[in-house]
Tab-separated table of C-alpha atoms in Angstrom:
chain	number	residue	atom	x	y	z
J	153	UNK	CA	0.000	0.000	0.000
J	154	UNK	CA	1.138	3.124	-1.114
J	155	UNK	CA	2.311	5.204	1.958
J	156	UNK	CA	1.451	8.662	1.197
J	157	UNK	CA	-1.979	7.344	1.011
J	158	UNK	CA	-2.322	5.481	3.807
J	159	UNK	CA	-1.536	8.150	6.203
J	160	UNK	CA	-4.499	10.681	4.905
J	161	UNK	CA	-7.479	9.794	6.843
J	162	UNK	CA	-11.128	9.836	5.343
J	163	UNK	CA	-13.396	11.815	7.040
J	164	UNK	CA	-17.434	11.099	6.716
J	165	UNK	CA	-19.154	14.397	6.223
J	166	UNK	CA	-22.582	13.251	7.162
J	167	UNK	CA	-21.956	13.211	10.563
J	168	UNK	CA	-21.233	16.697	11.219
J	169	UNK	CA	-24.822	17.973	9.142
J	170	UNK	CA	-27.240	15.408	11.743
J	171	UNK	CA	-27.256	18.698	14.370
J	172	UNK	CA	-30.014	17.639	17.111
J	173	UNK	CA	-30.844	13.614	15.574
J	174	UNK	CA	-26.854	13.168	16.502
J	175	UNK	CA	-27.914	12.248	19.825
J	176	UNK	CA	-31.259	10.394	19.129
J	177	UNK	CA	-28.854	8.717	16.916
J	178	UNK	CA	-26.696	7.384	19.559
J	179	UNK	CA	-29.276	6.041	21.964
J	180	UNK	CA	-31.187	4.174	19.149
J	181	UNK	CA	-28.595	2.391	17.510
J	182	UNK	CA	-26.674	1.844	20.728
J	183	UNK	CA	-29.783	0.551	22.332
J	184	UNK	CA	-30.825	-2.092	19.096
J	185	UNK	CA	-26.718	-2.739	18.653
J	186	UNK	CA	-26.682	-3.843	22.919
J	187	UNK	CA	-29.759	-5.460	22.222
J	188	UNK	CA	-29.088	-7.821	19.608
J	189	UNK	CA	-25.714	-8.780	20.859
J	190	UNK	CA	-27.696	-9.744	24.312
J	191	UNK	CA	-30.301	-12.068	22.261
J	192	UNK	CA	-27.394	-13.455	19.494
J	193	UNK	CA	-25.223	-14.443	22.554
J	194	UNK	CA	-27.800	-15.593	24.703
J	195	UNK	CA	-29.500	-18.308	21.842
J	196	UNK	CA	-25.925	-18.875	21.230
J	197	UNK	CA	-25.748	-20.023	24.974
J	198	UNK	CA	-28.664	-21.917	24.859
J	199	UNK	CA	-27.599	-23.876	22.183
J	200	UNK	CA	-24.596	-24.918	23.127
J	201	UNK	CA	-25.422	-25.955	27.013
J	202	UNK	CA	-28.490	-28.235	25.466
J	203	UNK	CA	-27.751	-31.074	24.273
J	204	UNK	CA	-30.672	-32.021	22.420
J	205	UNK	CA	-30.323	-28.870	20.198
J	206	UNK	CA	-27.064	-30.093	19.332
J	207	UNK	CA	-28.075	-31.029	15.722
J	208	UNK	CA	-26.939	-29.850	12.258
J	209	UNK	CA	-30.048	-27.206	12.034
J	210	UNK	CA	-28.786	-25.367	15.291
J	211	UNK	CA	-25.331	-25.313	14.660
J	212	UNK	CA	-25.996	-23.853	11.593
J	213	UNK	CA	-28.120	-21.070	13.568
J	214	UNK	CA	-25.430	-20.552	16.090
J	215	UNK	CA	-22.994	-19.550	13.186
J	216	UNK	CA	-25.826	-17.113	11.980
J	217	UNK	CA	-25.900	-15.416	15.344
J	218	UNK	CA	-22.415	-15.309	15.426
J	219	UNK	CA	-22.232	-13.822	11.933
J	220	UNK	CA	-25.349	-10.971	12.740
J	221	UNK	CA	-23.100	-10.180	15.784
J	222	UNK	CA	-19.880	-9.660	13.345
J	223	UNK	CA	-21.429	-7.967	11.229
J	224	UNK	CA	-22.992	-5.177	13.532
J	225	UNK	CA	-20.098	-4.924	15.305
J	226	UNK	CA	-18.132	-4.369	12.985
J	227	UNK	CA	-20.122	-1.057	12.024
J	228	UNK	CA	-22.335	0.053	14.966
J	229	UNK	CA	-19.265	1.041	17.536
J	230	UNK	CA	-17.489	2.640	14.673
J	231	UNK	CA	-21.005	4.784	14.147
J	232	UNK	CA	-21.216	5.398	17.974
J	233	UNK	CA	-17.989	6.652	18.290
J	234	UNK	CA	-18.088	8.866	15.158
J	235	UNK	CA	-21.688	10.221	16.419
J	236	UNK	CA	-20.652	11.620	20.074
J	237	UNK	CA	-17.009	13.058	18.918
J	238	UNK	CA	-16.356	15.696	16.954
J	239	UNK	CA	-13.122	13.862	14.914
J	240	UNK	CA	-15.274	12.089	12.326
J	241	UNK	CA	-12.330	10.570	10.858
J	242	UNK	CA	-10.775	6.866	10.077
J	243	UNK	CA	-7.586	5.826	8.725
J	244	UNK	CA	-7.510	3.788	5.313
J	245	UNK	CA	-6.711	0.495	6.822
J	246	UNK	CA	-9.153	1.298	9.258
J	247	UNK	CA	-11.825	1.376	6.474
J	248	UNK	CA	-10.371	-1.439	4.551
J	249	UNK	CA	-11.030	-3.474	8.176
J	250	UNK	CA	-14.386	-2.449	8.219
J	251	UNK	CA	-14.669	-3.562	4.363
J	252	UNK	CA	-13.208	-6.941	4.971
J	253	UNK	CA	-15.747	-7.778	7.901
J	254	UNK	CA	-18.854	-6.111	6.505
J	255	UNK	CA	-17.926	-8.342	2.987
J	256	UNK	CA	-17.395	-11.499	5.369
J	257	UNK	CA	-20.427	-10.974	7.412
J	258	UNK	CA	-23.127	-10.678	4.197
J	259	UNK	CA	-21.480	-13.338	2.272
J	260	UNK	CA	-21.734	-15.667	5.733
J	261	UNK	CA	-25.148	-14.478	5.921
J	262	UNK	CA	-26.481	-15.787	2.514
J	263	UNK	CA	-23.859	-18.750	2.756
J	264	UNK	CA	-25.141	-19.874	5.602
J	265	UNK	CA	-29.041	-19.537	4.860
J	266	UNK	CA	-28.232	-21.419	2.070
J	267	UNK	CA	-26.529	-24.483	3.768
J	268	UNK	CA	-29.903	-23.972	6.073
J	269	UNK	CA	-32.313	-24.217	3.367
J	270	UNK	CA	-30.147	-27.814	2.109
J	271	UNK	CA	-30.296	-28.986	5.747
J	272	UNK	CA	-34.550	-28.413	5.913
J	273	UNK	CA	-34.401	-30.059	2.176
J	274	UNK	CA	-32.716	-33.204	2.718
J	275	UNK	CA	-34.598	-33.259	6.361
J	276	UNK	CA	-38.340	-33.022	4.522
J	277	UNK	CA	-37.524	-34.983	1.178
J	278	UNK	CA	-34.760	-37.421	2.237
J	279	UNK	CA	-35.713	-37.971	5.644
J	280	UNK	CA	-34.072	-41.543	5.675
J	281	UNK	CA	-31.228	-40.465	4.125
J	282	UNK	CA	-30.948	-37.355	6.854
J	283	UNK	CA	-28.691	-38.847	9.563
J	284	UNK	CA	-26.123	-39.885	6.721
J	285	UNK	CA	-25.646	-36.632	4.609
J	286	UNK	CA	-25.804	-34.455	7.267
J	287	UNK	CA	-23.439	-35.376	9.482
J	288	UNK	CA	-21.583	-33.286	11.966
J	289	UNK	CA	-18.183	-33.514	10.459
J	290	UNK	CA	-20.008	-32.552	7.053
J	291	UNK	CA	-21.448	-29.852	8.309
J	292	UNK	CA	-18.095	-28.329	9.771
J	293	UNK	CA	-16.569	-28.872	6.686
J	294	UNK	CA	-19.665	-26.845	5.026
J	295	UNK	CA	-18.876	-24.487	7.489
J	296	UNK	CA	-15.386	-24.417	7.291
J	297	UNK	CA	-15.199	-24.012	3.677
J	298	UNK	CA	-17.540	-20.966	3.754
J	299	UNK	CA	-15.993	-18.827	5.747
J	300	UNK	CA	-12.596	-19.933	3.962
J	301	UNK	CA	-13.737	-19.040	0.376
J	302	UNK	CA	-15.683	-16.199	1.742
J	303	UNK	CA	-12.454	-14.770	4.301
J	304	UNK	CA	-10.177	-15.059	0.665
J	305	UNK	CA	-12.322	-13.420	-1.385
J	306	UNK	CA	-12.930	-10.592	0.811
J	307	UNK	CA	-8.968	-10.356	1.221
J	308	UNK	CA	-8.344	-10.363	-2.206
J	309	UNK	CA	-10.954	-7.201	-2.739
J	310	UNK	CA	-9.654	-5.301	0.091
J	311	UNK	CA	-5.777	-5.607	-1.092
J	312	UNK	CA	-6.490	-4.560	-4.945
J	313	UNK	CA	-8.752	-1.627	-3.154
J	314	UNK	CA	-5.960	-0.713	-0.974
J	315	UNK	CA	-3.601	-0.384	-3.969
J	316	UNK	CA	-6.081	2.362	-5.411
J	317	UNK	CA	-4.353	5.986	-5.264
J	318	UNK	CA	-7.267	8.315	-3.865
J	319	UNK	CA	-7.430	11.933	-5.100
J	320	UNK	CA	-10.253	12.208	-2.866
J	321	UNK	CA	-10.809	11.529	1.073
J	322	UNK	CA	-14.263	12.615	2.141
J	323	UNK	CA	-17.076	10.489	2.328
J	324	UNK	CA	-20.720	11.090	2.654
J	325	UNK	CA	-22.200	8.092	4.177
J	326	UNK	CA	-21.975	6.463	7.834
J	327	UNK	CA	-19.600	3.535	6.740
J	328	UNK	CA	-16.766	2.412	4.400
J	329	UNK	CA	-17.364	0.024	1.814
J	330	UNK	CA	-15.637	-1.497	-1.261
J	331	UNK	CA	-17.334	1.167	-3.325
J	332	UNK	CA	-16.955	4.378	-1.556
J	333	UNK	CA	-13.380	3.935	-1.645
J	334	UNK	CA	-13.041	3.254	-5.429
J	335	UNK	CA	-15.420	6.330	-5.916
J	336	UNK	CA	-12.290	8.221	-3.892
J	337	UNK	CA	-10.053	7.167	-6.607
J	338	UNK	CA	-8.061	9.039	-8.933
J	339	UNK	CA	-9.355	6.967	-11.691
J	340	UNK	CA	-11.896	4.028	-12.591
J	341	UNK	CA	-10.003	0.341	-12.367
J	342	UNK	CA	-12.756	-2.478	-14.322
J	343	UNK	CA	-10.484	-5.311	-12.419
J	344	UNK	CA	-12.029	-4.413	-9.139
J	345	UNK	CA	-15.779	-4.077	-10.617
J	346	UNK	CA	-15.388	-7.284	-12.479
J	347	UNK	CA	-14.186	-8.960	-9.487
J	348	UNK	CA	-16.307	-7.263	-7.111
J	349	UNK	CA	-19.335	-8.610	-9.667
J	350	UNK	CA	-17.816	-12.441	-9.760
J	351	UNK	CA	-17.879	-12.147	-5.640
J	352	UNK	CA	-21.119	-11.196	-5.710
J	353	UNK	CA	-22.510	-13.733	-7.930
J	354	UNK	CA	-20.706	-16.038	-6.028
J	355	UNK	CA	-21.454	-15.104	-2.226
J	356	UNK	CA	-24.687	-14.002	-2.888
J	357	UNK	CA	-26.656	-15.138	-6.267
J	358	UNK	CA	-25.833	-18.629	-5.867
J	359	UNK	CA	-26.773	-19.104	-2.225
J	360	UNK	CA	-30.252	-17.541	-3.073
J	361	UNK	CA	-30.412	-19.711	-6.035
J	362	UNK	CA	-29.427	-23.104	-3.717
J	363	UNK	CA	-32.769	-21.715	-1.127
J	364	UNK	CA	-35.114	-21.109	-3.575
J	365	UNK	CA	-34.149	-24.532	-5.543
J	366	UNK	CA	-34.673	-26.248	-1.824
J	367	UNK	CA	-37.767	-24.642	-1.344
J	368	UNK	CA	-39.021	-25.447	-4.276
J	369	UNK	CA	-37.927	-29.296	-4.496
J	370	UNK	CA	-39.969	-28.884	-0.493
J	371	UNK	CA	-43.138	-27.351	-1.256
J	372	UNK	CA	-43.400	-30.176	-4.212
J	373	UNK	CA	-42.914	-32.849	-1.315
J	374	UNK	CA	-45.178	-31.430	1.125
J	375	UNK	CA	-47.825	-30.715	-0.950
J	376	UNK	CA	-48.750	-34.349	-1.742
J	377	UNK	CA	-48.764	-35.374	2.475
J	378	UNK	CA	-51.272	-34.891	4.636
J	379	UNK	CA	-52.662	-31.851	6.331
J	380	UNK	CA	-50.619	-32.456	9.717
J	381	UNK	CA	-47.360	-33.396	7.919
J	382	UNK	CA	-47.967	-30.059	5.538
J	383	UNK	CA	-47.947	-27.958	8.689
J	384	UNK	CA	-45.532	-29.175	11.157
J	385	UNK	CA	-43.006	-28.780	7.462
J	386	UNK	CA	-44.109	-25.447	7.414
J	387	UNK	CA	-43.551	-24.705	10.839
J	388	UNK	CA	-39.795	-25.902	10.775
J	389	UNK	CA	-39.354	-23.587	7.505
J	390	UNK	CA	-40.846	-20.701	8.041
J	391	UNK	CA	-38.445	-18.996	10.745
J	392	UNK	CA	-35.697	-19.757	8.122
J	393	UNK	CA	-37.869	-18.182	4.824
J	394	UNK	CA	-38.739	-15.380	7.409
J	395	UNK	CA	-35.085	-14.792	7.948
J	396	UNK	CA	-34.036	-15.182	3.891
J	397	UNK	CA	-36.628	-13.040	2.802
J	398	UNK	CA	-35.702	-10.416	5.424
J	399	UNK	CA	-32.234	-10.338	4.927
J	400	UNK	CA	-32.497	-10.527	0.737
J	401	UNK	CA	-34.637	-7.315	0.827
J	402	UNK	CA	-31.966	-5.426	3.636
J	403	UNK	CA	-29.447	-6.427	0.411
J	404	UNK	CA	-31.664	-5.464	-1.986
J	405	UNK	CA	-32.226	-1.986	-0.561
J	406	UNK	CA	-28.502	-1.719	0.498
J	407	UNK	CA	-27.010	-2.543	-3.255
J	408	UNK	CA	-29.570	0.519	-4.498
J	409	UNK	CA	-28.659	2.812	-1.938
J	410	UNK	CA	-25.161	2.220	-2.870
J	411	UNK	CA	-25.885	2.863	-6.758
J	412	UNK	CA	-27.684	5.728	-5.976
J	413	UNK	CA	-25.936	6.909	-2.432
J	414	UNK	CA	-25.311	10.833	-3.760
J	415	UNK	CA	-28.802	11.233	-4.604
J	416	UNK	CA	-30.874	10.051	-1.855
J	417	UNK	CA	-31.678	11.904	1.627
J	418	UNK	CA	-29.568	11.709	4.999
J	419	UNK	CA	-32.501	9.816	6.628
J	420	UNK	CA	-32.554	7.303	3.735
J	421	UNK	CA	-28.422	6.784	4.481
J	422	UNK	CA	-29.101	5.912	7.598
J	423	UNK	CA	-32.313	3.836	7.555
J	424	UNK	CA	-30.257	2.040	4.863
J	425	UNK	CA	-27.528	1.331	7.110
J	426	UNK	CA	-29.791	-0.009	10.105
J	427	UNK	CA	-31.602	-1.984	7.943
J	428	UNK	CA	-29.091	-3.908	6.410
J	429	UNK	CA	-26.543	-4.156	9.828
J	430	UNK	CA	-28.547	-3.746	12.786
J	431	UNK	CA	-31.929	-4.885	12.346
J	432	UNK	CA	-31.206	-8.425	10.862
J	433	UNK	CA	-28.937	-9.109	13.506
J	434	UNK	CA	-31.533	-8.542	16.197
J	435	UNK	CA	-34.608	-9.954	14.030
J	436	UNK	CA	-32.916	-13.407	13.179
J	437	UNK	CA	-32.636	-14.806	16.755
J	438	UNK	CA	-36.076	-13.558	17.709
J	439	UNK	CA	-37.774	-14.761	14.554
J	440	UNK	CA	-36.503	-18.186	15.542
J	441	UNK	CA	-36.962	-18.049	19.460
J	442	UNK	CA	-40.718	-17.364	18.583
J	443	UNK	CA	-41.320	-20.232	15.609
J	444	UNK	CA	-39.353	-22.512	16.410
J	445	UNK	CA	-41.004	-24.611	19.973
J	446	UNK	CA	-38.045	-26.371	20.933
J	447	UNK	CA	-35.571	-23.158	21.008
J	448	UNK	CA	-38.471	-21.817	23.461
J	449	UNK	CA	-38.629	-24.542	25.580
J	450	UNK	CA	-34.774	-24.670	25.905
J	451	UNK	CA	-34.745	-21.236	26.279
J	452	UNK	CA	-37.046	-21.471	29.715
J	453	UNK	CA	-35.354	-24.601	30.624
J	454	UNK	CA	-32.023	-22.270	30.970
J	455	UNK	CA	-34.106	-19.288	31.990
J	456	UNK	CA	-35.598	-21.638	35.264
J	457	UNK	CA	-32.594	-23.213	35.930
J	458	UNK	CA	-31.031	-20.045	36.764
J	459	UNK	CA	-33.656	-18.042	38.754
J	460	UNK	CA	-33.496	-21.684	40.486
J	461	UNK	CA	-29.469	-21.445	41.282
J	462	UNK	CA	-30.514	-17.790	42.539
């Protein structure tokens, strides 16, 4: 990385034209950042001291929670900090960190709602077959292999971003990303759109293509049982559709804004930015903990076992 460069910090302009929301600011996305860290960490918990959730599905949830609580903090102290001081400034590796984790934590995202989606298809329409193909050590290497492609990937983008010679250093938005910093250049380089498209493709359009494939190959199956067996199917995939379909439109949203970030309103930059790193975070978990009947009765197992110990 060029030196010169690196030493020039980038300083968000945005945050010095909020005037009185600065401080309405703080306490809401302080209060839903606290908040969803509390309920990620706590299903987290649950998870892992019951034994009987201790199957593919939940492991695969625990990694989501873990991946929401990446990605918001990864941007919400960062916003915090730059909201009650007057220095709104960062340092270039400082916003290529924040690049690299915000990358990792929506590819995981999509990655992992895709390896979900598998895990409810082979459950519904190879249920014989279940125990076999999904495995534990299969699904760590599933695991294991997403956040290695996705960790590479993200590398990759952030070092041919860093080597990008910026003529400009202000930013008017409440984050860094991949794109912001290319807009900084000096000049236009195709080789990081073209691979910043192939990532996205990758990370993103073929994980949504794998859930709506499972879903469909599902809804086929379930639609030729019986009432009961239609509805306790739906009832183990809807927290998980609920979750896609929430998180795909936060993307959705979030890939316009950034098309179109110099032309929309403050409040839309910042609704953008909630919606896409601190909302999902705190929805997932409580989406599940209210569909899905055994995470609740875990969760008041561990809730009476404690007031008990008190």
């Amino acid at each position: 990385m060029n030196s010169s460069v690196s030493t020039v910090p980038i300083t968000f302009t945005i945050y010095s034209t909020l005037g009185l929301y600065n401080f309405a600011l703080v306490i809401c996305i302080s209060v839903l950042y606290v908040s969803g860290l509390c309920i990620n960490l706590f299903l987290v918990l649950v998870i892992c001291v019951e034994s009987r959730l201790h199957r593919p599905m939940y492991v695969l949830l625990v990694n989501l929670s873990l991946s929401g609580v990446m990605g918001s903090s990864s941007v919400c102290p960062n916003i915090i900090k730059h909201l009650i001081m007057n220095r709104q400034e960062t340092s270039l590796e400082g916003c290529l960190t924040q690049v690299f984790f915000t990358n990792v934590y929506s590819g995981c995202i999509f990655c992992i709602l895709a390896l979900m989606a598998y895990d409810r298809y082979v459950s519904i329409c190879k249920p014989l077959l279940y125990h076999t193909i999904m495995t534990p050590a299969k699904v760590k290497l599933m695991l294991m292999m997403v956040y290695f492609i996705l960790s590479s990937s993200s590398a990759i983008q952030v070092y041919l971003t860093s080597r990008l010679k910026l003529c400009r250093h202000t930013v008017d938005k409440l984050m860094c990303d991949s794109l912001v910093i290319a807009n900084l250049s000096c000049k236009k380089t195709t080789l990081i759109s073209v691979y910043g498209l192939c990532c996205a493709i990758c990370v993103i359009v073929f994980p949504c293509l794998l859930v709506i494939l499972s879903y469909v190959h599902i809804f086929t199956v379930i639609l030729k049982t019986s009432k009961e067996s239609q509805s306790k199917a739906l009832q183990t995939c809807s927290p998980h559709l609920m979750t896609f379909i929430n998180f795909s439109v936060a993307s959705f949203f979030g890939v316009i804004y950034n098309r179109l970030s110099q032309e929309v309103p403050k409040a839309v930059n910042i609704l953008t930015c909630m919606n896409f790193f601190v909302l999902p975070p705190l929805l997932h978990p409580i989406i599940y903990g209210i569909k899905m009947q055994e995470i609740q009765q875990s969760i008041n197992k561990v809730i009476k076992h404690r007031i008990l110990q008190l």
